[in-house]
Coordinates of C-alpha atoms and ligand atoms in Angstrom, one line a residue:
M1 CA -4.1 2.6 11.0
R2 CA -4.8 5.9 9.4
G3 CA -1.8 8.1 8.5
V4 CA -0.6 11.0 10.6
A5 CA -2.2 13.6 8.3
L6 CA -5.5 11.9 9.0
A7 CA -4.8 11.9 12.6
A8 CA -4.0 15.7 12.7
A9 CA -7.0 16.5 10.6
M10 CA -9.3 14.5 12.9
V11 CA -7.9 16.4 15.9
T12 CA -8.8 19.6 14.1
S13 CA -12.4 18.3 13.2
L14 CA -13.0 16.6 16.5
G15 CA -11.9 19.6 18.5
I16 CA -15.1 21.4 17.3
A17 CA -17.3 18.4 17.0
G18 CA -20.8 19.1 18.2
C19 CA -20.4 22.8 18.3
A20 CA -22.8 24.7 16.5
S21 CA -22.4 28.6 16.0
G22 CA -23.3 30.8 18.8
D23 CA -27.0 31.3 19.4
T24 CA -27.7 28.0 17.6
E25 CA -26.2 25.6 20.1
Q26 CA -28.5 22.8 21.2
S27 CA -29.1 21.2 24.5
A28 CA -27.4 17.8 24.4
A29 CA -30.4 16.3 26.5
T30 CA -33.0 16.9 23.8
Q31 CA -30.7 15.2 21.3
T32 CA -31.5 11.7 20.3
T33 CA -29.0 11.2 17.1
E34 CA -26.2 13.1 15.6
A35 CA -25.1 13.9 11.9
E36 CA -21.3 14.0 11.3
V37 CA -21.1 16.2 8.1
F38 CA -17.6 16.3 6.4
S39 CA -16.6 19.2 4.4
W40 CA -13.7 21.7 3.6
W41 CA -15.4 24.9 4.7
T42 CA -13.3 26.1 7.6
E43 CA -12.7 29.7 7.3
G44 CA -14.0 33.0 6.1
S45 CA -16.9 33.1 3.7
E46 CA -16.9 29.1 3.6
K47 CA -17.1 28.9 7.3
A48 CA -19.8 31.6 7.2
G49 CA -21.8 29.6 4.8
L50 CA -21.6 26.4 6.6
D51 CA -22.4 28.1 9.9
A52 CA -25.5 29.7 8.3
L53 CA -26.6 26.2 7.0
V54 CA -26.0 24.7 10.3
A55 CA -28.3 27.4 12.0
V56 CA -31.2 26.5 9.7
F57 CA -30.4 22.9 10.3
N58 CA -30.5 23.3 14.3
K59 CA -33.8 25.0 13.9
Q60 CA -35.3 22.2 11.6
H61 CA -33.9 19.2 13.5
P62 CA -33.4 20.2 17.1
N63 CA -33.2 16.7 18.1
V64 CA -30.1 15.9 16.0
Q65 CA -26.5 17.0 17.0
F66 CA -24.4 18.6 14.2
V67 CA -20.9 17.3 14.2
N68 CA -18.5 19.4 12.3
A69 CA -16.1 17.2 10.6
T70 CA -14.1 19.6 8.2
V71 CA -10.6 19.4 6.9
A72 CA -9.0 22.6 5.8
G73 CA -7.7 23.1 2.2
G74 CA -9.3 25.1 -0.5
A75 CA -11.5 23.0 -3.0
G76 CA -11.1 20.0 -0.8
S77 CA -7.4 19.7 -1.6
N78 CA -6.8 17.8 1.5
A79 CA -10.2 16.7 2.6
T80 CA -10.8 14.3 -0.5
Q81 CA -7.7 12.4 0.8
V82 CA -8.8 12.1 4.1
L83 CA -12.2 11.0 3.0
A84 CA -10.9 8.4 0.8
E85 CA -9.1 6.9 3.5
R86 CA -12.2 6.9 5.8
L87 CA -14.3 5.3 3.1
S88 CA -11.7 2.7 2.4
E89 CA -11.5 1.9 6.1
Y90 CA -15.5 1.7 6.2
D91 CA -15.5 4.6 8.6
P92 CA -17.8 7.1 6.7
P93 CA -19.2 10.2 8.1
D94 CA -23.0 10.7 8.1
S95 CA -22.7 12.9 5.1
F96 CA -19.8 14.3 2.9
Q97 CA -19.4 17.3 0.4
S98 CA -18.7 16.4 -3.0
H99 CA -19.3 18.0 -6.4
A100 CA -22.1 17.5 -8.9
G101 CA -20.9 15.6 -12.1
A102 CA -17.8 13.4 -12.5
A103 CA -16.8 13.5 -8.7
V104 CA -20.4 12.1 -7.6
V105 CA -20.4 9.7 -10.4
D106 CA -17.1 8.4 -9.3
Y107 CA -18.4 7.4 -5.7
V108 CA -21.5 5.9 -7.2
K109 CA -19.3 3.7 -9.3
R110 CA -17.4 2.7 -6.3
G111 CA -20.4 1.8 -4.7
Q112 CA -19.6 4.3 -1.7
I113 CA -23.0 6.4 -1.7
E114 CA -26.6 5.5 -1.6
D115 CA -29.4 6.3 -4.1
L116 CA -31.4 9.2 -2.9
S117 CA -34.2 9.0 -5.4
S118 CA -36.9 8.4 -2.7
L119 CA -35.8 11.5 -0.7
Y120 CA -36.2 13.6 -3.9
D121 CA -39.7 12.0 -4.1
E122 CA -40.5 12.6 -0.5
W123 CA -39.3 16.3 -0.5
G124 CA -40.6 17.1 -4.1
L125 CA -37.0 18.0 -5.1
R126 CA -37.3 16.9 -8.8
D127 CA -39.3 19.9 -9.3
V128 CA -37.1 22.4 -7.8
F129 CA -33.7 21.6 -9.1
P130 CA -32.8 22.5 -12.7
A131 CA -33.3 19.2 -14.8
D132 CA -29.7 19.6 -16.2
L133 CA -28.1 19.6 -12.8
I134 CA -30.3 16.7 -11.6
S135 CA -28.9 14.7 -14.6
Q136 CA -25.4 15.5 -13.5
L137 CA -26.3 13.8 -10.2
T138 CA -28.1 10.8 -11.7
V139 CA -26.6 7.5 -12.8
R140 CA -28.8 4.8 -14.3
D141 CA -32.0 6.7 -13.4
K142 CA -31.0 7.0 -9.6
I143 CA -30.1 10.3 -8.2
Y144 CA -27.2 10.2 -5.7
S145 CA -26.7 13.6 -4.1
I146 CA -28.4 16.8 -3.0
P147 CA -27.0 20.1 -4.4
A148 CA -26.5 23.0 -2.0
N149 CA -25.7 25.7 -4.6
I150 CA -24.3 26.7 -8.0
H151 CA -21.0 28.5 -8.3
R152 CA -19.3 29.9 -11.4
A153 CA -15.5 29.3 -11.8
N154 CA -14.8 31.5 -14.8
M155 CA -14.8 34.8 -13.0
V156 CA -11.9 37.5 -13.0
W157 CA -11.6 39.9 -10.0
I158 CA -10.1 43.3 -10.8
N159 CA -8.4 46.0 -8.8
P160 CA -9.4 49.2 -10.6
D161 CA -6.7 51.4 -9.1
V162 CA -4.0 48.9 -10.0
L163 CA -5.2 49.1 -13.5
K164 CA -5.5 52.8 -13.6
T165 CA -1.9 53.2 -12.4
A166 CA -0.9 51.1 -15.4
G167 CA -2.8 53.3 -17.9
L168 CA -5.6 50.9 -18.3
D169 CA -9.4 51.3 -18.2
P170 CA -10.6 49.2 -15.4
K171 CA -13.7 48.4 -17.2
A172 CA -12.4 47.3 -20.5
T173 CA -13.2 43.9 -21.5
Y174 CA -10.8 41.6 -23.4
S175 CA -12.3 39.1 -25.9
T176 CA -9.2 37.0 -26.3
T177 CA -6.5 35.8 -23.9
A178 CA -3.9 37.4 -26.0
D179 CA -5.5 40.9 -25.6
W180 CA -5.8 40.3 -21.8
I181 CA -2.0 39.2 -21.7
K182 CA -1.3 42.6 -23.4
A183 CA -3.1 44.4 -20.4
L184 CA -1.3 42.1 -17.9
E185 CA 2.2 43.1 -19.4
A186 CA 1.2 46.7 -18.8
I187 CA 0.7 46.2 -15.2
K188 CA 4.1 44.3 -14.8
K189 CA 5.8 47.5 -15.9
T190 CA 4.3 49.2 -13.0
G191 CA 6.1 46.7 -10.5
K192 CA 2.8 45.3 -9.3
T193 CA 1.6 41.7 -9.7
P194 CA -0.4 41.4 -13.0
L195 CA -2.2 38.2 -12.2
A196 CA -2.5 37.0 -8.5
L197 CA -2.3 33.3 -8.1
G198 CA -2.4 30.6 -5.4
Q199 CA -1.5 27.0 -4.9
S200 CA -2.0 24.2 -7.1
W201 CA -5.8 23.7 -7.6
T202 CA -6.1 27.3 -8.4
Q203 CA -3.5 27.1 -11.0
V204 CA -5.6 24.1 -12.4
Q205 CA -8.5 26.4 -12.5
L206 CA -6.6 28.9 -14.3
L207 CA -5.7 26.3 -16.9
E208 CA -9.5 25.4 -17.2
T209 CA -10.5 29.0 -17.8
T210 CA -7.7 29.6 -20.4
L211 CA -8.6 26.4 -22.4
L212 CA -12.2 27.5 -22.1
A213 CA -11.4 31.0 -23.4
D214 CA -9.1 29.7 -26.3
L215 CA -10.9 26.5 -27.5
G216 CA -14.4 27.9 -26.9
V217 CA -17.3 25.9 -25.6
K218 CA -17.3 23.3 -28.2
G219 CA -13.5 22.8 -27.9
Y220 CA -13.6 22.7 -24.2
N221 CA -16.4 20.3 -23.9
G222 CA -14.7 18.0 -26.4
L223 CA -11.6 17.8 -24.1
W224 CA -14.1 15.9 -21.8
D225 CA -16.0 13.7 -24.4
G226 CA -12.9 12.9 -26.3
T227 CA -13.7 14.9 -29.5
T228 CA -10.9 17.5 -28.7
N229 CA -7.4 16.4 -29.2
W230 CA -5.3 17.1 -26.2
G231 CA -2.2 16.7 -28.3
G232 CA -3.3 19.1 -31.1
S233 CA -2.1 22.6 -32.2
Q234 CA -5.0 24.3 -30.6
V235 CA -4.4 23.0 -27.3
R236 CA -0.8 23.6 -27.6
A237 CA -1.5 27.2 -28.4
S238 CA -3.6 27.4 -25.1
L239 CA -0.9 26.0 -23.1
Q240 CA 1.4 28.7 -24.4
N241 CA -0.9 31.3 -23.1
F242 CA -1.3 29.4 -19.9
Q243 CA 2.6 29.7 -19.6
K244 CA 2.6 33.5 -20.2
L245 CA -0.2 33.8 -17.4
L246 CA 2.1 31.9 -15.0
E247 CA 4.9 34.0 -15.8
L248 CA 2.7 37.0 -15.1
S249 CA 1.6 35.7 -11.7
N250 CA 3.4 36.0 -8.3
S251 CA 6.4 33.6 -7.8
N252 CA 5.1 32.7 -4.2
R253 CA 2.0 31.3 -5.6
D254 CA 2.3 27.7 -4.3
E255 CA 2.4 29.1 -0.6
L256 CA -0.9 30.8 -1.0
E257 CA -4.4 29.4 -0.3
W258 CA -7.0 31.2 -2.5
P259 CA -8.1 33.7 0.0
Q260 CA -4.5 35.0 0.3
A261 CA -4.2 35.2 -3.3
L262 CA -7.5 37.2 -3.4
A263 CA -6.0 39.6 -0.7
L264 CA -3.1 40.5 -3.0
L265 CA -5.8 41.8 -5.4
K266 CA -7.9 43.6 -2.8
D267 CA -4.9 45.1 -1.0
G268 CA -3.7 46.8 -4.2
K269 CA -0.7 44.6 -4.8
A270 CA -2.1 42.7 -8.0
G271 CA -4.4 43.8 -10.7
F272 CA -6.4 40.7 -11.5
N273 CA -7.2 37.3 -9.8
V274 CA -9.0 34.5 -11.5
M275 CA -11.3 32.8 -8.9
G276 CA -14.7 31.1 -8.5
D277 CA -17.5 33.3 -7.2
W278 CA -16.9 32.2 -3.7
A279 CA -14.5 35.3 -3.9
A280 CA -17.5 37.6 -4.1
A281 CA -18.6 36.6 -0.5
E282 CA -15.0 36.7 0.8
L283 CA -14.4 40.2 -0.6
E284 CA -17.7 41.5 0.9
N285 CA -17.0 39.8 4.2
D286 CA -13.7 41.7 4.2
G287 CA -15.5 44.9 3.7
A288 CA -14.6 45.5 -0.1
K289 CA -17.5 47.2 -2.2
L290 CA -18.1 44.9 -5.3
G291 CA -18.6 47.3 -8.2
S292 CA -16.3 50.1 -7.0
D293 CA -13.4 48.7 -4.9
V294 CA -13.3 45.5 -6.8
L295 CA -14.6 44.9 -10.1
Y296 CA -15.5 41.6 -11.9
S297 CA -16.3 40.1 -15.1
P298 CA -16.2 36.6 -16.7
V299 CA -12.6 35.5 -17.6
P300 CA -11.6 37.3 -20.8
G301 CA -12.8 35.3 -23.8
T302 CA -15.5 33.4 -21.7
A303 CA -18.5 36.0 -21.6
G304 CA -21.7 34.4 -22.2
V305 CA -20.4 31.0 -20.6
F306 CA -21.1 29.9 -17.2
D307 CA -18.3 27.3 -16.0
Y308 CA -20.5 25.7 -13.3
L309 CA -19.8 23.5 -10.3
A310 CA -22.3 22.5 -7.5
D311 CA -21.4 21.6 -3.9
S312 CA -23.7 18.7 -3.1
F313 CA -24.1 16.3 -0.2
T314 CA -24.3 12.6 -0.2
L315 CA -25.5 9.6 2.0
P316 CA -22.5 7.3 2.4
V317 CA -23.1 3.7 2.4
G318 CA -22.8 2.5 5.9
A319 CA -23.5 5.9 7.5
P320 CA -23.6 5.4 11.3
H321 CA -26.4 7.7 11.9
P322 CA -28.8 7.5 8.8
E323 CA -31.6 9.4 10.7
G324 CA -28.9 12.1 11.1
S325 CA -27.9 12.0 7.4
K326 CA -31.4 12.1 6.3
A327 CA -32.0 15.3 8.5
W328 CA -28.9 17.0 7.3
L329 CA -29.8 16.2 3.6
E330 CA -33.3 17.6 4.1
T331 CA -31.9 20.9 5.3
V332 CA -29.5 21.0 2.5
G333 CA -32.2 20.7 0.0
S334 CA -34.7 23.0 1.8
L335 CA -35.5 26.5 0.5
D336 CA -34.6 28.0 3.9
G337 CA -31.3 26.1 4.1
Q338 CA -30.4 27.2 0.5
V339 CA -31.2 30.8 0.9
A340 CA -29.3 31.1 4.3
F341 CA -26.3 29.2 2.9
N342 CA -26.0 30.9 -0.3
K343 CA -26.5 34.4 1.1
A344 CA -23.3 33.9 3.1
K345 CA -21.3 31.6 0.4
G346 CA -21.4 33.9 -2.6
S347 CA -22.9 31.1 -4.7
I348 CA -26.5 31.0 -5.9
P349 CA -29.3 28.5 -4.9
A350 CA -29.5 25.4 -6.8
R351 CA -33.2 25.5 -6.2
T352 CA -35.1 27.6 -8.7
D353 CA -37.8 28.9 -6.2
A354 CA -35.5 31.1 -4.1
D355 CA -36.4 34.9 -4.5
P356 CA -33.5 36.7 -6.2
S357 CA -33.9 39.8 -4.5
E358 CA -32.9 38.4 -1.3
F359 CA -29.4 38.1 -2.7
S360 CA -26.5 40.6 -3.6
E361 CA -26.2 42.4 -6.8
Y362 CA -23.4 40.0 -7.9
Q363 CA -25.5 37.0 -7.1
Q364 CA -28.7 38.4 -8.9
G365 CA -26.5 38.7 -12.0
A366 CA -25.2 35.1 -11.5
I367 CA -28.8 33.9 -11.2
K368 CA -29.7 35.6 -14.4
D369 CA -26.3 34.3 -16.2
F370 CA -27.2 30.8 -15.1
K371 CA -30.3 30.9 -17.0
D372 CA -29.3 32.7 -20.0
N373 CA -25.6 31.6 -20.6
T374 CA -24.1 28.4 -22.0
I375 CA -23.2 26.1 -19.3
V376 CA -20.0 24.1 -19.1
S377 CA -18.5 22.0 -16.2
S378 CA -15.6 22.9 -14.1
L379 CA -12.7 20.8 -14.3
A380 CA -10.9 21.8 -10.9
H381 CA -14.2 21.4 -9.0
G382 CA -15.1 17.7 -9.9
A383 CA -17.7 18.5 -12.6
A384 CA -16.0 17.7 -15.9
A385 CA -13.5 14.9 -15.3
A386 CA -13.2 11.9 -13.1
P387 CA -10.9 12.4 -10.0
T388 CA -8.2 10.1 -11.4
E389 CA -7.9 12.4 -14.5
L390 CA -8.2 15.6 -12.4
D391 CA -5.4 14.3 -10.2
A392 CA -3.1 13.4 -13.3
I393 CA -3.6 16.9 -14.8
T394 CA -3.0 18.6 -11.2
A395 CA 0.3 16.7 -11.2
A396 CA 1.1 17.6 -14.7
V397 CA 0.3 21.5 -13.9
A398 CA 2.4 21.3 -10.7
D399 CA 5.4 19.8 -12.8
F400 CA 5.1 22.4 -15.2
A401 CA 4.5 25.5 -12.9
T402 CA 7.6 24.5 -11.0
Q403 CA 9.5 24.1 -14.2
K404 CA 10.1 20.6 -13.8
T405 CA 8.9 19.9 -17.2
D406 CA 8.6 22.0 -20.4
L407 CA 5.7 22.7 -22.7
A408 CA 6.0 19.7 -24.8
A409 CA 6.3 17.4 -21.8
F410 CA 3.4 19.1 -20.1
Q411 CA 1.2 18.6 -23.2
K412 CA 2.2 15.0 -23.3
A413 CA 1.4 14.5 -19.8
L414 CA -2.0 15.9 -20.4
V415 CA -2.6 13.6 -23.3
A416 CA -1.7 10.7 -20.8
A417 CA -4.0 12.0 -18.1
A418 CA -7.0 12.2 -20.8
K419 CA -6.4 8.6 -21.7
G420 CA -6.6 7.5 -17.9
Ligands
GAL1 C1 -14.9 24.4 -4.3 C2 -16.1 24.5 -3.7 C3 -16.5 25.9 -3.3 C4 -15.4 26.5 -2.5 C5 -14.0 26.4 -3.3 C6 -12.8 27.1 -2.5 O1 -14.4 23.2 -4.8 O2 -17.1 23.9 -4.4 O3 -17.7 25.7 -2.6 O4 -15.4 26.2 -1.3 O5 -13.7 25.0 -3.6 O6 -12.5 26.0 -1.4

């Protein structure tokens, strides 16, 4: 028996099962199979991205009914639990969203997803995705999922008016976390929230970008390959910075999903918000003009580094409608699918053959940075660490942020998380 949470989630998802957006609805009579696609894109720019992809899917595969199995909750905070239950009960969807890197590899190790190498050959995908990205999806020479996009996690969004009121230059860049903290403290004096923050996973993302800023690329990568000591003094100093950043954030952070934290920034109640570049599309959808109403830059101390994640779709073992799965994956990997999806989602195509001029100014910059910057893997979004380690880090952050533990205990919990 599935739990109550799962039942509730399925009611939500089945409530919109089979519906495609507006003008893209298909006539059931012509459809010979279906594709139940599991994701966490239920609202705002995330839903807009999914709808755009479904519209291309309906054009490319009019015989397949799209069944929308979404579970709300940013970064898959609820969806991954529901999915884990479904997979353990041999009740997989036809395809599910995951993240390139450690998250996908974990499904492979559990024997829960199929090798897609022959589809890569059939659709010529080895030539159109960056080789490094393909290697993140490869285990023992087999490729296990199809990336829909590339997102950047280490971005900060800035409200220029809030900064001006605090006597700060909105265009100033800060090369260290310590300098940035001084600016945040100036905002605090004006009575506004210096740093808008949301619930648990967004706090983990803030920890990730703080570690990246303070330890540098080599030190940050070392956290995942064992060459950086989680128990050492450098990590300790970075955790102290993280603690200050938490103190400079809104006290109701645990109640806010990422769009609500971002809204604090947009509505002039907060100066900064650290959020992945799905924020770009969300802000533009809400009518904000990027570059004037809201400014952006890499998180202080991380210029020249692209902290990447990629949403990617899989073929679960035992998928009930393999033809539907294949059709969906073909659309995800197709040029038309990637252009339509990413225009709406704020990310950039994983395919390297898309025309940059079709994308927003923000995205054109991201396309360039992805080529020129040093690439590192996101912790909060499944690329850097196995899900068990990420879960343990998330629990440690939650205890620390709610003041159940002190700094020393926090660091100890992180050391234990890394040991697995
Ligand atoms: C990430 C996902 C993004 C975006 C974000 C917020 O994990 O890769 O596409 O949806 O969560 O929900």
